[in-house]
mmCIF file of C-alpha atoms in Angstrom:
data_model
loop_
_atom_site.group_PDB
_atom_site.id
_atom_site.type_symbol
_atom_site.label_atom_id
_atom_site.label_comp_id
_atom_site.label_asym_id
_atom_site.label_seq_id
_atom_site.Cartn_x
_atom_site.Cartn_y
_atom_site.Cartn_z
ATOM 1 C CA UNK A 1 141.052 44.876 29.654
ATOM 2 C CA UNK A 2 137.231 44.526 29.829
ATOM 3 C CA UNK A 3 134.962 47.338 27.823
ATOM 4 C CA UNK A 4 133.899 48.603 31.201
ATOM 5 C CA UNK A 5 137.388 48.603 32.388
ATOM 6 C CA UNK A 6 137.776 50.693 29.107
ATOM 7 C CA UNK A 7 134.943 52.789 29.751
ATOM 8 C CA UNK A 8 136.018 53.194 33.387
ATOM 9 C CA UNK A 9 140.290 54.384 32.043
ATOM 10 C CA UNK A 10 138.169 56.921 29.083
ATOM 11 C CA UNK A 11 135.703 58.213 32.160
ATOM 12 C CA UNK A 12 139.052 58.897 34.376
ATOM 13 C CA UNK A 13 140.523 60.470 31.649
ATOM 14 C CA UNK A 14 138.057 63.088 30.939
ATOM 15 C CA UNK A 15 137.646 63.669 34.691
ATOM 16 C CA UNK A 16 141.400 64.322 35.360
ATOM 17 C CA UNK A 17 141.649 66.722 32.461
ATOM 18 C CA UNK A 18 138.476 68.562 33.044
ATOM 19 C CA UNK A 19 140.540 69.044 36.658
ATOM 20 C CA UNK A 20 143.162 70.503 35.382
ATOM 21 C CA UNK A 21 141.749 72.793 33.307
ATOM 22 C CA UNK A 22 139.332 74.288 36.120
ATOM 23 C CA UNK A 23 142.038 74.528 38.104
ATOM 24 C CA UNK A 24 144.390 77.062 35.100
ATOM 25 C CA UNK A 25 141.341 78.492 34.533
ATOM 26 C CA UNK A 26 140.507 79.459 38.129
ATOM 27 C CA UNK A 27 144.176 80.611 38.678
ATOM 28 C CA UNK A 28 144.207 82.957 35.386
ATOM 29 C CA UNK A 29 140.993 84.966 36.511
ATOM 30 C CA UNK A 30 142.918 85.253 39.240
ATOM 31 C CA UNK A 31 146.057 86.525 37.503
ATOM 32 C CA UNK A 32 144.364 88.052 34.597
ATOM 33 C CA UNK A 33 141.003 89.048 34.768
ATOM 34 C CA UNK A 34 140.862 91.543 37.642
ATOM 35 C CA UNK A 35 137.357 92.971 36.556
ATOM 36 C CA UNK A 36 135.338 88.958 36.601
ATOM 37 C CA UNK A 37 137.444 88.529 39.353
ATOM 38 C CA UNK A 38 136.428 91.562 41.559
ATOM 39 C CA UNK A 39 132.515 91.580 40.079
ATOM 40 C CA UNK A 40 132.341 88.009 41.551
ATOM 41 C CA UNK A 41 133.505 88.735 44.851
ATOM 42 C CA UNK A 42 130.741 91.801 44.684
ATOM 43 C CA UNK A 43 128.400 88.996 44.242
ATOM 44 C CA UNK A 44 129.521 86.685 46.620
ATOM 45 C CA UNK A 45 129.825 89.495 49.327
ATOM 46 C CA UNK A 46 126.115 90.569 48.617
ATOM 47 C CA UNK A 47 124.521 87.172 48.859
ATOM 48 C CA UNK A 48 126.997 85.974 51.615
ATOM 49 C CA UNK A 49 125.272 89.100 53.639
ATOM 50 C CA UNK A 50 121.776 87.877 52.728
ATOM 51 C CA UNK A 51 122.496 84.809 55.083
ATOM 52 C CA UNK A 52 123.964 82.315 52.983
ATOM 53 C CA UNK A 53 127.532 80.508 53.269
ATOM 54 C CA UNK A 54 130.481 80.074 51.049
ATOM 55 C CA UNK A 55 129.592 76.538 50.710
ATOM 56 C CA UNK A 56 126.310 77.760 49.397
ATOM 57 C CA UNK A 57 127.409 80.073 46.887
ATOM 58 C CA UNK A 58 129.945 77.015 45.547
ATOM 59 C CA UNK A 59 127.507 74.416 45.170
ATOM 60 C CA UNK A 60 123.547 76.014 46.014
ATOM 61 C CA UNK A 61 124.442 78.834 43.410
ATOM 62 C CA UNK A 62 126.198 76.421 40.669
ATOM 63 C CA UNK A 63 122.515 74.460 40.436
ATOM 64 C CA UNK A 64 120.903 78.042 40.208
ATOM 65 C CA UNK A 65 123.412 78.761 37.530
ATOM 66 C CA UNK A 66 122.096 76.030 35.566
ATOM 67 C CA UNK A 67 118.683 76.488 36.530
ATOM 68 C CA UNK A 68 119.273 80.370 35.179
ATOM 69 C CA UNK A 69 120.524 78.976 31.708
ATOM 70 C CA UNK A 70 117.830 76.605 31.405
ATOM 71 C CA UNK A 71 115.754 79.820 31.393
ATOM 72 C CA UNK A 72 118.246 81.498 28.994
ATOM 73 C CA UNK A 73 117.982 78.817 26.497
ATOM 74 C CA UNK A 74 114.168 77.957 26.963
ATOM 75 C CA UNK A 75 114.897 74.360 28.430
ATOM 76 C CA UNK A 76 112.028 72.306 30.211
ATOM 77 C CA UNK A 77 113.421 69.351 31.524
ATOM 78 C CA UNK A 78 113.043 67.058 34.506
ATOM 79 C CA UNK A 79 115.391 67.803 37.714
ATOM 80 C CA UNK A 80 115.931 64.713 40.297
ATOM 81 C CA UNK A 81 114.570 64.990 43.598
ATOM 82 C CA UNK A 82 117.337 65.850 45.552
ATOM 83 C CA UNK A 83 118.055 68.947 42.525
ATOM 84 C CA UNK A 84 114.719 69.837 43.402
ATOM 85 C CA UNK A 85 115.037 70.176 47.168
ATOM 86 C CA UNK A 86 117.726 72.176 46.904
ATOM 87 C CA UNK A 87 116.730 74.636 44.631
ATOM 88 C CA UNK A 88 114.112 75.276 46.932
ATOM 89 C CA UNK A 89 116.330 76.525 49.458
ATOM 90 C CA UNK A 90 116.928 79.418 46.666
ATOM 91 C CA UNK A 91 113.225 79.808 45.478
ATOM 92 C CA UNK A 92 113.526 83.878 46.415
ATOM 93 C CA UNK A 93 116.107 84.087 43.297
ATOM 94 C CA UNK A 94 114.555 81.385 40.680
ATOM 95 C CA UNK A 95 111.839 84.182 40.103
ATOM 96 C CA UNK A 96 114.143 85.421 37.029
ATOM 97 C CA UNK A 97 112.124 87.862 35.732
ATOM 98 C CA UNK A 98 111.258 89.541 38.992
ATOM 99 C CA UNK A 99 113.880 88.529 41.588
ATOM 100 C CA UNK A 100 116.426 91.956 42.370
ATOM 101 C CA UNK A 101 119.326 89.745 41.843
ATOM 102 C CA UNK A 102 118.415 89.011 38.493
ATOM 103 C CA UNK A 103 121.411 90.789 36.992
ATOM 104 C CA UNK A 104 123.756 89.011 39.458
ATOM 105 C CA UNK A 105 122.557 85.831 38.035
ATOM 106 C CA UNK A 106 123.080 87.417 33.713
ATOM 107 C CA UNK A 107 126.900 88.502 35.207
ATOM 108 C CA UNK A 108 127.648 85.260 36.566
ATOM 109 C CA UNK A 109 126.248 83.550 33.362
ATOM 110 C CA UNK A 110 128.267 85.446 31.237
ATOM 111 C CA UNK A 111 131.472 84.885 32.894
ATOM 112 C CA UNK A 112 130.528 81.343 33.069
ATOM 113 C CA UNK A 113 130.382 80.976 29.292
ATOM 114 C CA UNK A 114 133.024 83.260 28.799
ATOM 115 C CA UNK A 115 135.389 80.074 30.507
ATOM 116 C CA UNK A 116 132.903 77.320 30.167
ATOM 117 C CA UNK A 117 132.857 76.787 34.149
ATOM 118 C CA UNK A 118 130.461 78.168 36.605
ATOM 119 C CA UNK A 119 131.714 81.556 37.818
ATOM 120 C CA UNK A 120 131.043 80.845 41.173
ATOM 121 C CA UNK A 121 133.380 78.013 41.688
ATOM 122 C CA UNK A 122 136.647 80.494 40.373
ATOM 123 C CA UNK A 123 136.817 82.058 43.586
ATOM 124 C CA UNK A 124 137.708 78.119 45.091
ATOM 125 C CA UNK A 125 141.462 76.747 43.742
ATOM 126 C CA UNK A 126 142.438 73.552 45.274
ATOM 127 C CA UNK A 127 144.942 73.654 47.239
ATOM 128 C CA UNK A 128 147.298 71.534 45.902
ATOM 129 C CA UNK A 129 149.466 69.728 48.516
ATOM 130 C CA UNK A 130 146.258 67.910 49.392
ATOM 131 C CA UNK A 131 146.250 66.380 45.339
ATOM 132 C CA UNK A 132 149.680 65.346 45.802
ATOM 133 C CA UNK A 133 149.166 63.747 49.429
ATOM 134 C CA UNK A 134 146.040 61.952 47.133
ATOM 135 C CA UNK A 135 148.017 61.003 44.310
ATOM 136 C CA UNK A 136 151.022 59.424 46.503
ATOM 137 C CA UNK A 137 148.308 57.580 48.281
ATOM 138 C CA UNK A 138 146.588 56.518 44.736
ATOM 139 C CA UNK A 139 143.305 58.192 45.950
ATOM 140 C CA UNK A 140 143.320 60.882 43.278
ATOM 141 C CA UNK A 141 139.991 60.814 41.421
ATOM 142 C CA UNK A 142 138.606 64.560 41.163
ATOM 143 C CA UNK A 143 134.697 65.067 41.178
ATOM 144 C CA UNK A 144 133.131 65.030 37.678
ATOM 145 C CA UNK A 145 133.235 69.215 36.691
ATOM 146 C CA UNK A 146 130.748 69.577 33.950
ATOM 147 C CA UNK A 147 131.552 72.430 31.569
ATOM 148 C CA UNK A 148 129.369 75.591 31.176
ATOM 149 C CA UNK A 149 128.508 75.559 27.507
ATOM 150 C CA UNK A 150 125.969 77.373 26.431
ATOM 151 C CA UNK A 151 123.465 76.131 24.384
ATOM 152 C CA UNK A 152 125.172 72.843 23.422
ATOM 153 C CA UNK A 153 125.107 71.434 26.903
ATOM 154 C CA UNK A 154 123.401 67.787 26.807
ATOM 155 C CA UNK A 155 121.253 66.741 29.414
ATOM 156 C CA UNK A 156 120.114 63.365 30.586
ATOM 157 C CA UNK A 157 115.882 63.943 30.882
ATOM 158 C CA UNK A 158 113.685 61.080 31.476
ATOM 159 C CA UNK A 159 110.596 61.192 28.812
ATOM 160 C CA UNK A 160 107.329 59.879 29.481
ATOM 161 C CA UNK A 161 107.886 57.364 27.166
ATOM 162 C CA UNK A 162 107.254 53.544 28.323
ATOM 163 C CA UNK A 163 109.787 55.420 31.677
ATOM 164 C CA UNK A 164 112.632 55.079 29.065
ATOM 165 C CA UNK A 165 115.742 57.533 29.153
ATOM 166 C CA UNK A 166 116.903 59.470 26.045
ATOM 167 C CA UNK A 167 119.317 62.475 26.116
ATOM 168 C CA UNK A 168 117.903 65.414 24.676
ATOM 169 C CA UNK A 169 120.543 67.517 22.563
ATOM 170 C CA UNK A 170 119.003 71.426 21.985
ATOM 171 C CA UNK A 171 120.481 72.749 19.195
ATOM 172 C CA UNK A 172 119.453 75.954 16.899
ATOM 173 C CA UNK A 173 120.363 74.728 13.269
ATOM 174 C CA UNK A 174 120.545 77.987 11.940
ATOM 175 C CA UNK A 175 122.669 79.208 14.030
ATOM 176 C CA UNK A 176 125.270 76.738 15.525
ATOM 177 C CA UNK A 177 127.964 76.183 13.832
ATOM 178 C CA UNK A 178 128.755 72.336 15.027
ATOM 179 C CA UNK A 179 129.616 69.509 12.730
ATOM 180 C CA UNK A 180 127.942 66.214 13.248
ATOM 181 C CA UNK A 181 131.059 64.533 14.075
ATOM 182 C CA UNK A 182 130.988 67.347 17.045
ATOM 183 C CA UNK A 183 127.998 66.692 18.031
ATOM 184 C CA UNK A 184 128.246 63.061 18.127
ATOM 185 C CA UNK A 185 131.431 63.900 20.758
ATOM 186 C CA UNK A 186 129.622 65.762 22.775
ATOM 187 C CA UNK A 187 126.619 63.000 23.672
ATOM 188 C CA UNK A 188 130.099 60.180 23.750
ATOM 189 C CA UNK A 189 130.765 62.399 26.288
ATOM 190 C CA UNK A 190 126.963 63.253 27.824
ATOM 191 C CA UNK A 191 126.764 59.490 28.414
ATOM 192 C CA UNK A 192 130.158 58.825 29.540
ATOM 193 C CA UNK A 193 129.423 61.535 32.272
ATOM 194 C CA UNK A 194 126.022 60.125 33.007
ATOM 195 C CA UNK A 195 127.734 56.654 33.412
ATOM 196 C CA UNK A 196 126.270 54.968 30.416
ATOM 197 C CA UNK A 197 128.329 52.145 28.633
ATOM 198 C CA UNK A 198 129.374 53.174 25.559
ATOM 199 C CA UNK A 199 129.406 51.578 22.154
ATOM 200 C CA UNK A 200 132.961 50.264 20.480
ATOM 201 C CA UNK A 201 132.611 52.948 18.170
ATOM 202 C CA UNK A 202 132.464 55.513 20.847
ATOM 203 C CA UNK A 203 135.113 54.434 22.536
ATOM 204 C CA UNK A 204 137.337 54.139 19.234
ATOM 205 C CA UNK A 205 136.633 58.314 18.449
ATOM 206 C CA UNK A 206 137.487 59.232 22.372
ATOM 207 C CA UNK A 207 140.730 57.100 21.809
ATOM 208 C CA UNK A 208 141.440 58.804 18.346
ATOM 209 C CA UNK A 209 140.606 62.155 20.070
ATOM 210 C CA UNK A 210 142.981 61.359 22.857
ATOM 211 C CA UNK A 211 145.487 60.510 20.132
ATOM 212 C CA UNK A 212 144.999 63.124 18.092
ATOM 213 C CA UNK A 213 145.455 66.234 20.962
ATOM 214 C CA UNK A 214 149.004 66.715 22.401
ATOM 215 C CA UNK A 215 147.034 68.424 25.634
ATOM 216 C CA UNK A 216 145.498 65.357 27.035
ATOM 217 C CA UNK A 217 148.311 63.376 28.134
ATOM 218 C CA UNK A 218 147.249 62.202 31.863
ATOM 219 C CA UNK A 219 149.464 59.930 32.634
ATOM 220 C CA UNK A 220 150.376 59.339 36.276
ATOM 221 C CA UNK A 221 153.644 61.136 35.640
ATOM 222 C CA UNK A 222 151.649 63.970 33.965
ATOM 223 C CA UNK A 223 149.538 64.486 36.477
ATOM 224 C CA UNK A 224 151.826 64.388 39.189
ATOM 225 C CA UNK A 225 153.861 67.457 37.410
ATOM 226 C CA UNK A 226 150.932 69.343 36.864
ATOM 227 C CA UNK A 227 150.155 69.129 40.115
ATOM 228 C CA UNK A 228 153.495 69.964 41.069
ATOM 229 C CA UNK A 229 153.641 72.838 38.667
ATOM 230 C CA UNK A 230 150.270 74.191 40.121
ATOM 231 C CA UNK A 231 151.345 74.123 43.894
ATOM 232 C CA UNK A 232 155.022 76.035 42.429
ATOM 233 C CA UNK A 233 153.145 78.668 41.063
ATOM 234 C CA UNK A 234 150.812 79.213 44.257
ATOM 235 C CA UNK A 235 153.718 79.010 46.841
ATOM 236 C CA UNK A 236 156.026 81.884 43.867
ATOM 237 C CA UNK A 237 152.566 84.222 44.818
ATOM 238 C CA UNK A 238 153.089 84.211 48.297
ATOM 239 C CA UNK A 239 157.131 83.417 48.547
ATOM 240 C CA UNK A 240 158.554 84.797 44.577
ATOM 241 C CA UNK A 241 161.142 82.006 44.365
ATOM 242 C CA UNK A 242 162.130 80.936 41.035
ATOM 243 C CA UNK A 243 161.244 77.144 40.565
ATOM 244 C CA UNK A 244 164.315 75.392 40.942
ATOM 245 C CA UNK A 245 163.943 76.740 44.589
ATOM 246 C CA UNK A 246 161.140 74.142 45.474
ATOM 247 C CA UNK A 247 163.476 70.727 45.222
ATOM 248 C CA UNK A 248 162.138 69.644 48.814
ATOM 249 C CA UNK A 249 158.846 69.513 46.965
ATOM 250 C CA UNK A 250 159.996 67.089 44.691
ATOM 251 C CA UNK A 251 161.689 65.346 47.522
ATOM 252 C CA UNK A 252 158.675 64.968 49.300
ATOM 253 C CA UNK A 253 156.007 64.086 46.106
ATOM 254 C CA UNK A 254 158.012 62.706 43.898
ATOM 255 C CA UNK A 255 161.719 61.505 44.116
ATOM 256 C CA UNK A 256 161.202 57.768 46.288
ATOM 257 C CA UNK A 257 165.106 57.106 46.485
ATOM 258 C CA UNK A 258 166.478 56.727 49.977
ATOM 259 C CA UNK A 259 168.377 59.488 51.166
ATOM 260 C CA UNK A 260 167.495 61.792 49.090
ATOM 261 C CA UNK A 261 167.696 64.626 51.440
ATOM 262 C CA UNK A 262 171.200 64.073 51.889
ATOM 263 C CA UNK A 263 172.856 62.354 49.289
ATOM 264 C CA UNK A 264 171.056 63.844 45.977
ATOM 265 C CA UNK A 265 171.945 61.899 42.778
ATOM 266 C CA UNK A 266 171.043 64.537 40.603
ATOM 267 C CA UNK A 267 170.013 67.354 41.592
ATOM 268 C CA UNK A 268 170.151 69.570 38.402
ATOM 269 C CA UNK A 269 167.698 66.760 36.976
ATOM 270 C CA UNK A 270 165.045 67.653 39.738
ATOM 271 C CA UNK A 271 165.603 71.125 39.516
ATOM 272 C CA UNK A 272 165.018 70.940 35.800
ATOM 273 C CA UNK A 273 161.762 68.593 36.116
ATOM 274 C CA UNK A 274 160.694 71.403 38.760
ATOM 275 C CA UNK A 275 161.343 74.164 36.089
ATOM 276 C CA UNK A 276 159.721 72.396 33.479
ATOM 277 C CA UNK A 277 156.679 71.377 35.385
ATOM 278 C CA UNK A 278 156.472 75.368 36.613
ATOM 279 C CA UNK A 279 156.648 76.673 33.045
ATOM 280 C CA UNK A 280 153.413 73.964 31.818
ATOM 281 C CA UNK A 281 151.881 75.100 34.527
ATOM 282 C CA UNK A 282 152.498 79.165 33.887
ATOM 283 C CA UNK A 283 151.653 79.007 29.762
ATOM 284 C CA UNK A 284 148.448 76.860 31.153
ATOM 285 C CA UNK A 285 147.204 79.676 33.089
ATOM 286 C CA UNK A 286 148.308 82.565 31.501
ATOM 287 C CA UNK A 287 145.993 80.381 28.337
ATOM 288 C CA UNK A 288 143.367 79.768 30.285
ATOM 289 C CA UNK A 289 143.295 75.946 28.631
ATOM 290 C CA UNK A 290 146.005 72.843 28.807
ATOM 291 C CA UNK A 291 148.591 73.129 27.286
ATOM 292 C CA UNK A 292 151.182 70.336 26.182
ATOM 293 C CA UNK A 293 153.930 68.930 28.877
ATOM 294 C CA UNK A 294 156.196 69.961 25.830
ATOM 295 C CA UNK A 295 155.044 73.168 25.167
ATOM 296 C CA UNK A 296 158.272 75.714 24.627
ATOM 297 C CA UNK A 297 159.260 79.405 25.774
ATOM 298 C CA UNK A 298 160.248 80.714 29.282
ATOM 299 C CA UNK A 299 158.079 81.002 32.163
ATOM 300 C CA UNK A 300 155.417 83.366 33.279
ATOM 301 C CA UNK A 301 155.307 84.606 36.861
ATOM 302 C CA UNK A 302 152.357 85.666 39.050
ATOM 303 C CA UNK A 303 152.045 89.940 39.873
ATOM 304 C CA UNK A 304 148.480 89.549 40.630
ATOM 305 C CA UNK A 305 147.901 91.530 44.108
ATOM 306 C CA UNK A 306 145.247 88.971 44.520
ATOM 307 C CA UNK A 307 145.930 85.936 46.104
ATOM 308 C CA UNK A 308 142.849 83.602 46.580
ATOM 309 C CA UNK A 309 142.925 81.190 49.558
ATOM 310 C CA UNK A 310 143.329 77.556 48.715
ATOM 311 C CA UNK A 311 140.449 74.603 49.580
ATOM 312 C CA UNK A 312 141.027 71.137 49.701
ATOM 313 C CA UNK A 313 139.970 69.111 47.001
ATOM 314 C CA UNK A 314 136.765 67.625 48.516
ATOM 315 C CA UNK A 315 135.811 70.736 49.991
ATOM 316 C CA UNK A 316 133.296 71.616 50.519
ATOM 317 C CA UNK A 317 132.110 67.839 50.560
ATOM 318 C CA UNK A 318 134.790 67.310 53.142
ATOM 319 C CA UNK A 319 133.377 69.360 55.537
#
């Protein structure tokens, strides 16, 4: 395997599991946090009336998220032209100081560092089925999800320097408590995001990182039960059928023996892979984080009265 081959598997691998853990985290505001939950959908509501579209508040809001934590964290850096375009579409609410939605924009930036994603992509799960029609056609490969972090969030700023790139890290030193071995991870993973080829030494701490954390096994198999536990767990809020219900799921995702419909093998073995796959993908979202394929304990089930509805997984760049 080449080192851009390697670079290319590492990339992947952070993509797929920054996925995944949008997609608990998304799912346990749902469940769990009724009062981010409902303040959102205030927000949404209020904008929505001022004109603007769901597709708007997804994407057009996400860059005025960041452009609103720039201005948190006293960050002057330069934004690409299309960046810039856009956020001109929003210029009445960039006035921070001024604007009447100001203390929209402080709510949704504190829910967004409360779960290190923009708050105003929780209100959009994926629907599932169409990740599993994408993995059984070897199309899966999610958009890149950056996290929310606040104050340690790299970013890629060209400096009037001979036109030369370098990424800026802000840090406070007297306040943040990072390690330098943390810090070097998060510009490995800056660059990887920003597509730059990475060193053999920043490949060889990713792979010992990988190594080292149960959570961030991705394998094909992995992903296809997490995806399988994900779409369980939607379909048990709208039908409440215990997991070992859903073997025509597996049927149709996962088990490619002939027949299967009629003459299963084993169908205690699917059920079980069902139930297993359901219970990773409960303790996930009851966490709010990945947890291991092997993690123990019995299931948790959804009581939520909310039930958001499900996009595809391009959407809205589908559209």
């Amino acid at each position: 395997m080449s080192e851009k081959q390697k670079n290319d598997a590492i990339h992947e691998h952070v993509k797929i599991g920054n996925f995944f853990r949008s997609e608990y985290i998304k799912r346990h505001v749902e469940e769990y946090d009724t009062p981010s939950l409902e303040l959102i959908e205030k927000i949404r509501t209020e904008l929505c009336s001022c004109g603007y579209s769901h597709e708007d508040f997804f994407i057009g809001f996400s860059y005025v998220l960041e452009e609103y934590q720039s201005y948190k964290n006293n960050i002057k850096h330069e934004k690409c032209k299309e960046l810039l375009n856009l956020l001109n579409y929003y210029t009445p609410f960039l006035d921070f100081k001024n604007s009447p939605y100001t203390k929209h924009f402080e709510d949704l930036y504190n829910i967004s560092i409360k779960y290190n994603i923009r708050a105003t992509k929780l209100l959009y799960p994926t629907d599932m089925n169409t990740v599993l029609q994408e993995i059984n056609n070897e199309k899966f490969s999610p958009i890149i999800e950056y996290p929310f972090i606040e104050k340690y969030n790299p970013t890629l700023q060209t400096i009037t320097n001979d036109g030369e790139p370098y990424l800026v890290y802000k840090i406070n030193d007297d306040t943040d408590p990072k390690t330098p071995e943390r810090i070097q991870l998060d510009l490995t993973i800056a660059r990887l995001n920003h597509g730059k080829e990475l060193s053999g030494s920043e490949i060889s701490n990713l792979r010992n990182l990988s190594a080292n954390d149960a959570v961030s096994d991705f394998r094909t198999s992995s992903v296809m039960s997490r995806s399988l536990g994900l779409l369980m767990w939607d379909k048990n809020k709208r039908n409440r059928r215990p997991a070992g219900d859903y073997v025509d799921l597996y049927r149709e995702y996962k088990c490619k023996k002939p027949n299967c419909d009629t003459h299963c093998e084993d169908k205690d073995k699917c059920q079980r892979e069902l139930r297993d796959a359901y219970k990773v993908a409960s303790k996930s979202i009851k966490s709010g984080r990945i947890e291991p394929t092997n993690i123990k304990g019995n299931a948790n089930n959804p009581n939520s009265k909310y039930n958001l509805k499900r996009y595809e997984i391009h959407w809205p760049q589908s559209d």
